[in-house]
PDB file of C-alpha atoms in Angstrom:
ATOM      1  CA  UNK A   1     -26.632  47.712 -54.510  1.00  0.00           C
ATOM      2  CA  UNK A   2     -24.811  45.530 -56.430  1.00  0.00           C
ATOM      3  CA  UNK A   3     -23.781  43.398 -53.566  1.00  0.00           C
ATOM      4  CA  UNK A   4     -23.135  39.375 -54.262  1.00  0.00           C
ATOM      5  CA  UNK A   5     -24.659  36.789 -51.861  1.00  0.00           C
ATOM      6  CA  UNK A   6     -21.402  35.700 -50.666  1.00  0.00           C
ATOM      7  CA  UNK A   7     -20.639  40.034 -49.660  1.00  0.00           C
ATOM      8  CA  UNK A   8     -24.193  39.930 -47.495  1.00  0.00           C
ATOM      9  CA  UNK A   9     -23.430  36.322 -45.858  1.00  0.00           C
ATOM     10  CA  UNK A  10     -20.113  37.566 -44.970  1.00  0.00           C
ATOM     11  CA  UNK A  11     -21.415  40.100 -42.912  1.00  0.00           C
ATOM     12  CA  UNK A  12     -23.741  38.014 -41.090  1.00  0.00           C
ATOM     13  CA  UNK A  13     -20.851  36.793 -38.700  1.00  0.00           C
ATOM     14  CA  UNK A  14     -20.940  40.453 -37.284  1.00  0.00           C
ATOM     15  CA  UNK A  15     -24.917  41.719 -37.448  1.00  0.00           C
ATOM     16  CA  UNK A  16     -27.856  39.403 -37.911  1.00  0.00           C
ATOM     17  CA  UNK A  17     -29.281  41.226 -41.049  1.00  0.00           C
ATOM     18  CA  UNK A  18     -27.857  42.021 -44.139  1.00  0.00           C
ATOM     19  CA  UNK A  19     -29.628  43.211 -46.956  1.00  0.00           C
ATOM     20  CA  UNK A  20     -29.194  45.566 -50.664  1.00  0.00           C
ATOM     21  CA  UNK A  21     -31.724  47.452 -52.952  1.00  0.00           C
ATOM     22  CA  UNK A  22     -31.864  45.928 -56.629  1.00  0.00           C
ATOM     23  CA  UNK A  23     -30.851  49.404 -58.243  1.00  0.00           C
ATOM     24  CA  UNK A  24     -29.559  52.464 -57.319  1.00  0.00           C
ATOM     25  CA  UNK A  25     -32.198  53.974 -58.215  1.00  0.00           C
ATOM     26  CA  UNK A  26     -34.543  52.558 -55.812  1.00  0.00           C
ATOM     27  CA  UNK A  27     -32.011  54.146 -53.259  1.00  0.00           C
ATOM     28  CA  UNK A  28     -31.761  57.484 -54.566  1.00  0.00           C
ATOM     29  CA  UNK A  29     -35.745  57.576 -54.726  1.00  0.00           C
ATOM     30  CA  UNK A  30     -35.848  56.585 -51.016  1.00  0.00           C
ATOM     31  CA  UNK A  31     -33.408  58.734 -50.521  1.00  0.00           C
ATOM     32  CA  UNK A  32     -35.264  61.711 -51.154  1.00  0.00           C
ATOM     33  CA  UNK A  33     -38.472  60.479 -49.736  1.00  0.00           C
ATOM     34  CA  UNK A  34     -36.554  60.411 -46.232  1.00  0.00           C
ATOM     35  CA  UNK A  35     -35.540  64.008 -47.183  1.00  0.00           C
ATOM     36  CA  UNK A  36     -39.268  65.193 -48.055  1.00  0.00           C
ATOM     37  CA  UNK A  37     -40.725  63.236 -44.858  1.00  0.00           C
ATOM     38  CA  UNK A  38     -37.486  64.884 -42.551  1.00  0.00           C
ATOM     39  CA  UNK A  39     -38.531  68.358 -44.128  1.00  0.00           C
ATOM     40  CA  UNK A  40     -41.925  68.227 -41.971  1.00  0.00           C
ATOM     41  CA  UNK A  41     -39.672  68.657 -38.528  1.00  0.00           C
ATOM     42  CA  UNK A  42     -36.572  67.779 -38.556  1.00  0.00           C
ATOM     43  CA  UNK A  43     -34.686  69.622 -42.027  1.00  0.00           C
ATOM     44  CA  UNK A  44     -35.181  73.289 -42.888  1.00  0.00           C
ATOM     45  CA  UNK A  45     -37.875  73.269 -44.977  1.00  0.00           C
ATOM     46  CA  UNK A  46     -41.448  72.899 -45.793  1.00  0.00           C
ATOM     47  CA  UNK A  47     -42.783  69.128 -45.893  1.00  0.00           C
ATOM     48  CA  UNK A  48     -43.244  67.859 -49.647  1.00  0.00           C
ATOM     49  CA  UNK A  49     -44.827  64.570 -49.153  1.00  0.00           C
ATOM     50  CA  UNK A  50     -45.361  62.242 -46.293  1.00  0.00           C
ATOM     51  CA  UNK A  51     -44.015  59.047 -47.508  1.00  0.00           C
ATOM     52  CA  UNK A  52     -43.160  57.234 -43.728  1.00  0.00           C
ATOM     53  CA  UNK A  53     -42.292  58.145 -40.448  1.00  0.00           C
ATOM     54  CA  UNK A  54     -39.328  60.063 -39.100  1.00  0.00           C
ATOM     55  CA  UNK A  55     -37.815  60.360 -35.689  1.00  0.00           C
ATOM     56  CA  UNK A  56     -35.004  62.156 -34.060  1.00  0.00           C
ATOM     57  CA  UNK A  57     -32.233  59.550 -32.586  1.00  0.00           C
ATOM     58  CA  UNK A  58     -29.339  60.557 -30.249  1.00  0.00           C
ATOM     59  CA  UNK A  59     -26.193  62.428 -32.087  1.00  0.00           C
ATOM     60  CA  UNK A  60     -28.812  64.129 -34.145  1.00  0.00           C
ATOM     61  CA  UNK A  61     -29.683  61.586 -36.549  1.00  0.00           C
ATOM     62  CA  UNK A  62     -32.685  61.691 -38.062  1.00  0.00           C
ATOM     63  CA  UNK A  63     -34.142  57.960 -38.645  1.00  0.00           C
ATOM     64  CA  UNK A  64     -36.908  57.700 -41.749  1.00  0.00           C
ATOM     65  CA  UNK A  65     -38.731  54.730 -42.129  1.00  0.00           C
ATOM     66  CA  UNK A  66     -40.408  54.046 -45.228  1.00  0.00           C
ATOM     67  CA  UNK A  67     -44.452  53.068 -45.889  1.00  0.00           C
ATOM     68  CA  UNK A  68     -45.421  49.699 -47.492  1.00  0.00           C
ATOM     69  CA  UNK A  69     -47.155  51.531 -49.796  1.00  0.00           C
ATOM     70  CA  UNK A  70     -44.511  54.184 -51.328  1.00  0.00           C
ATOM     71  CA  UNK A  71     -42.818  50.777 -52.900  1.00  0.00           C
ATOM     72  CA  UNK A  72     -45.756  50.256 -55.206  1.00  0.00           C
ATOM     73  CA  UNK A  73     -45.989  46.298 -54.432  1.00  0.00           C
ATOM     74  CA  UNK A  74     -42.493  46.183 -55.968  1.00  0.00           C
ATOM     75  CA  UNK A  75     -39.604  44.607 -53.855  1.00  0.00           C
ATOM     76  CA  UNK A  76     -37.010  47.176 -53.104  1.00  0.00           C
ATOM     77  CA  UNK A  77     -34.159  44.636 -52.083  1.00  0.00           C
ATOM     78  CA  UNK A  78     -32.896  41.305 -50.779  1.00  0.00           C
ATOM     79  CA  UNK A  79     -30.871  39.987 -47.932  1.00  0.00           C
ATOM     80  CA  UNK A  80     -30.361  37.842 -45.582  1.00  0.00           C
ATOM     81  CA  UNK A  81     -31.480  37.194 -41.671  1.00  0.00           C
ATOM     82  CA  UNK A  82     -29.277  35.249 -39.778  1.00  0.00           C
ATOM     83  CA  UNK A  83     -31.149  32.799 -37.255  1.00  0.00           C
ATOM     84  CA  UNK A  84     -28.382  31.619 -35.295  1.00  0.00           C
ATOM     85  CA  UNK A  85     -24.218  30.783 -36.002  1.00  0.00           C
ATOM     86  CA  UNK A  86     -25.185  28.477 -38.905  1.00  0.00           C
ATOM     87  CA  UNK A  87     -28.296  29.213 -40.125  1.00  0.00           C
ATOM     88  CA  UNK A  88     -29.712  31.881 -42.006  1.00  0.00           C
ATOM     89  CA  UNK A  89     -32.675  32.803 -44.834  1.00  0.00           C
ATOM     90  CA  UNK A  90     -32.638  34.587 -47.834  1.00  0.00           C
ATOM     91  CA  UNK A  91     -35.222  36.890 -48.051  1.00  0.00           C
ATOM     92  CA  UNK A  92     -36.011  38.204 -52.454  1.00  0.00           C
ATOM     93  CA  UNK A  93     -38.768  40.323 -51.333  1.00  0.00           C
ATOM     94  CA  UNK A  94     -38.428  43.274 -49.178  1.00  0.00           C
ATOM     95  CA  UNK A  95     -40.802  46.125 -49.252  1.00  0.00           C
ATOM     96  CA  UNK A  96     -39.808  48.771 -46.399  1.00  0.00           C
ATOM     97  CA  UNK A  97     -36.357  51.216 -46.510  1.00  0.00           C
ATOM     98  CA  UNK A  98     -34.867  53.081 -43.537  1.00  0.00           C
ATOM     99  CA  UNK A  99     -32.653  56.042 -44.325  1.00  0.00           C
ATOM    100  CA  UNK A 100     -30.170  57.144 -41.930  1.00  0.00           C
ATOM    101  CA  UNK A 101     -29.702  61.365 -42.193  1.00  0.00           C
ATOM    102  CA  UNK A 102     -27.235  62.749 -40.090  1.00  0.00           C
ATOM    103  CA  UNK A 103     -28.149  66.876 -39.212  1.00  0.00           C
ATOM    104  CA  UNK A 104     -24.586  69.437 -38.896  1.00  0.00           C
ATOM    105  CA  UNK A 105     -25.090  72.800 -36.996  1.00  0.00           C
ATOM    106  CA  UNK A 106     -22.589  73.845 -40.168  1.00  0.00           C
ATOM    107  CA  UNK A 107     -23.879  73.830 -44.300  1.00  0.00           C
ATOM    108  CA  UNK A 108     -22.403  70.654 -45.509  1.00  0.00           C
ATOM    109  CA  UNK A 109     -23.523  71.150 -48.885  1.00  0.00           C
ATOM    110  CA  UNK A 110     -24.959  73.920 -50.886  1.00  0.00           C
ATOM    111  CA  UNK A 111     -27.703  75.456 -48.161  1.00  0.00           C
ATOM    112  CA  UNK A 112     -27.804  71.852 -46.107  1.00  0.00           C
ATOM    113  CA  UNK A 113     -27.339  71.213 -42.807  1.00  0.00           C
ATOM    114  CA  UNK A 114     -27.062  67.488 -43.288  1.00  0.00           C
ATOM    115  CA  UNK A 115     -26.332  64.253 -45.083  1.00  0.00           C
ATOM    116  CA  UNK A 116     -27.591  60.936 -46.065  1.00  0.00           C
ATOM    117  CA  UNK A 117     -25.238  58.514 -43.447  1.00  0.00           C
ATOM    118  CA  UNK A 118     -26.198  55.350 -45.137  1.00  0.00           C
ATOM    119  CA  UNK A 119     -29.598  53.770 -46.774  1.00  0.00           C
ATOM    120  CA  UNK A 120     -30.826  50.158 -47.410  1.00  0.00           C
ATOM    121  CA  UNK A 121     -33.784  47.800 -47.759  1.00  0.00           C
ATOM    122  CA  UNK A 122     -35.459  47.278 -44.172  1.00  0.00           C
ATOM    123  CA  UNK A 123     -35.104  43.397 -43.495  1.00  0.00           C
ATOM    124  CA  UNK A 124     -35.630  43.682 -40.289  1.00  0.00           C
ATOM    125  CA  UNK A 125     -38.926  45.103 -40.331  1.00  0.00           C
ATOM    126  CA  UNK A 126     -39.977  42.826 -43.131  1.00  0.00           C
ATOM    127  CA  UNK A 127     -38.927  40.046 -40.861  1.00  0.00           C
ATOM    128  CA  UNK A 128     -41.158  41.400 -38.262  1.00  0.00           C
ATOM    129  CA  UNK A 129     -44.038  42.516 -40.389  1.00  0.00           C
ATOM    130  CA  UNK A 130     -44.148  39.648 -42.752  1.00  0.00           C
ATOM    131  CA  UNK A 131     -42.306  36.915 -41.877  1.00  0.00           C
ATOM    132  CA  UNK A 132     -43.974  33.832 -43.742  1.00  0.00           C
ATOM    133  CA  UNK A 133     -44.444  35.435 -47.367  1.00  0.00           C
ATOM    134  CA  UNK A 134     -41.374  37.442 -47.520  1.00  0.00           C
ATOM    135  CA  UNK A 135     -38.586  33.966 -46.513  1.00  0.00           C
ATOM    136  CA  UNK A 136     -39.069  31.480 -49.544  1.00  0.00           C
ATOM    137  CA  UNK A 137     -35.448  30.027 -48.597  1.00  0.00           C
ATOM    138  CA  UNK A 138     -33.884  28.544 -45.795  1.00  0.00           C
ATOM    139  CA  UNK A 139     -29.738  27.828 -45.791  1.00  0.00           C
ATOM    140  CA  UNK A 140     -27.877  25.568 -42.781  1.00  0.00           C
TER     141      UNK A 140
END
């Protein structure tokens, strides 16, 4: 959120995709739709809503992945793919979030046993899933 072009391009020398929801509240909402997806097996709790998949990932992480469909046709974020050392394109439209949750065997937080260990708009999918609509822009 909040993040410049020039802060994502800068961290394309080290990963090959950088991207950043529009608003924060785009994150918090996918924020909690990881938590009411992870409630189904992974949190304590009773599921509230499925809204994308969830899987368990070494060190006890708990990986959500977002459905097309919980953004509404709206893009959550922007970013940038990196194609090789000088080239890269700027993707304005991406529709998928992943949400990182990291489970304690201690509360953390009121009665939790975990915490959100980062969020962010899933380029890499969108790259994957929909690469010709998604890249209007190509830099070199």
């Amino acid at each position: 959120m909040g993040q410049t072009a020039d802060a994502l391009q800068a961290r394309l020398k080290e990963i090959t995709y950088s991207a950043a929801f529009h608003t924060t509240e785009q994150a918090l909402i996918f924020i909690n739709c990881a938590i009411y997806t992870a409630n189904k097996k992974y949190l304590e709790g009773t599921i509230k809503l499925p809204l994308g998949d969830c899987s368990l990932q070494d060190g006890n992480r708990v990986i959500y992945r977002s459905y097309k469909s919980v953004a509404l046709g709206k893009t959550l974020g922007w970013g940038f793919y990196r194609l090789n050392l000088d080239n890269y394109i700027q993707y304005d439209s991406i529709y998928y979030a992943k949400v990182v949750i990291q489970r304690m065997p201690n509360i953390v937080w009121k009665k939790r046993k975990y915490y959100i260990l980062t969020a962010y708009p899933d380029l890499r999918r969108t790259v994957k899933e929909e690469p010709p609509r998604a890249a209007p822009f190509v830099y070199f």
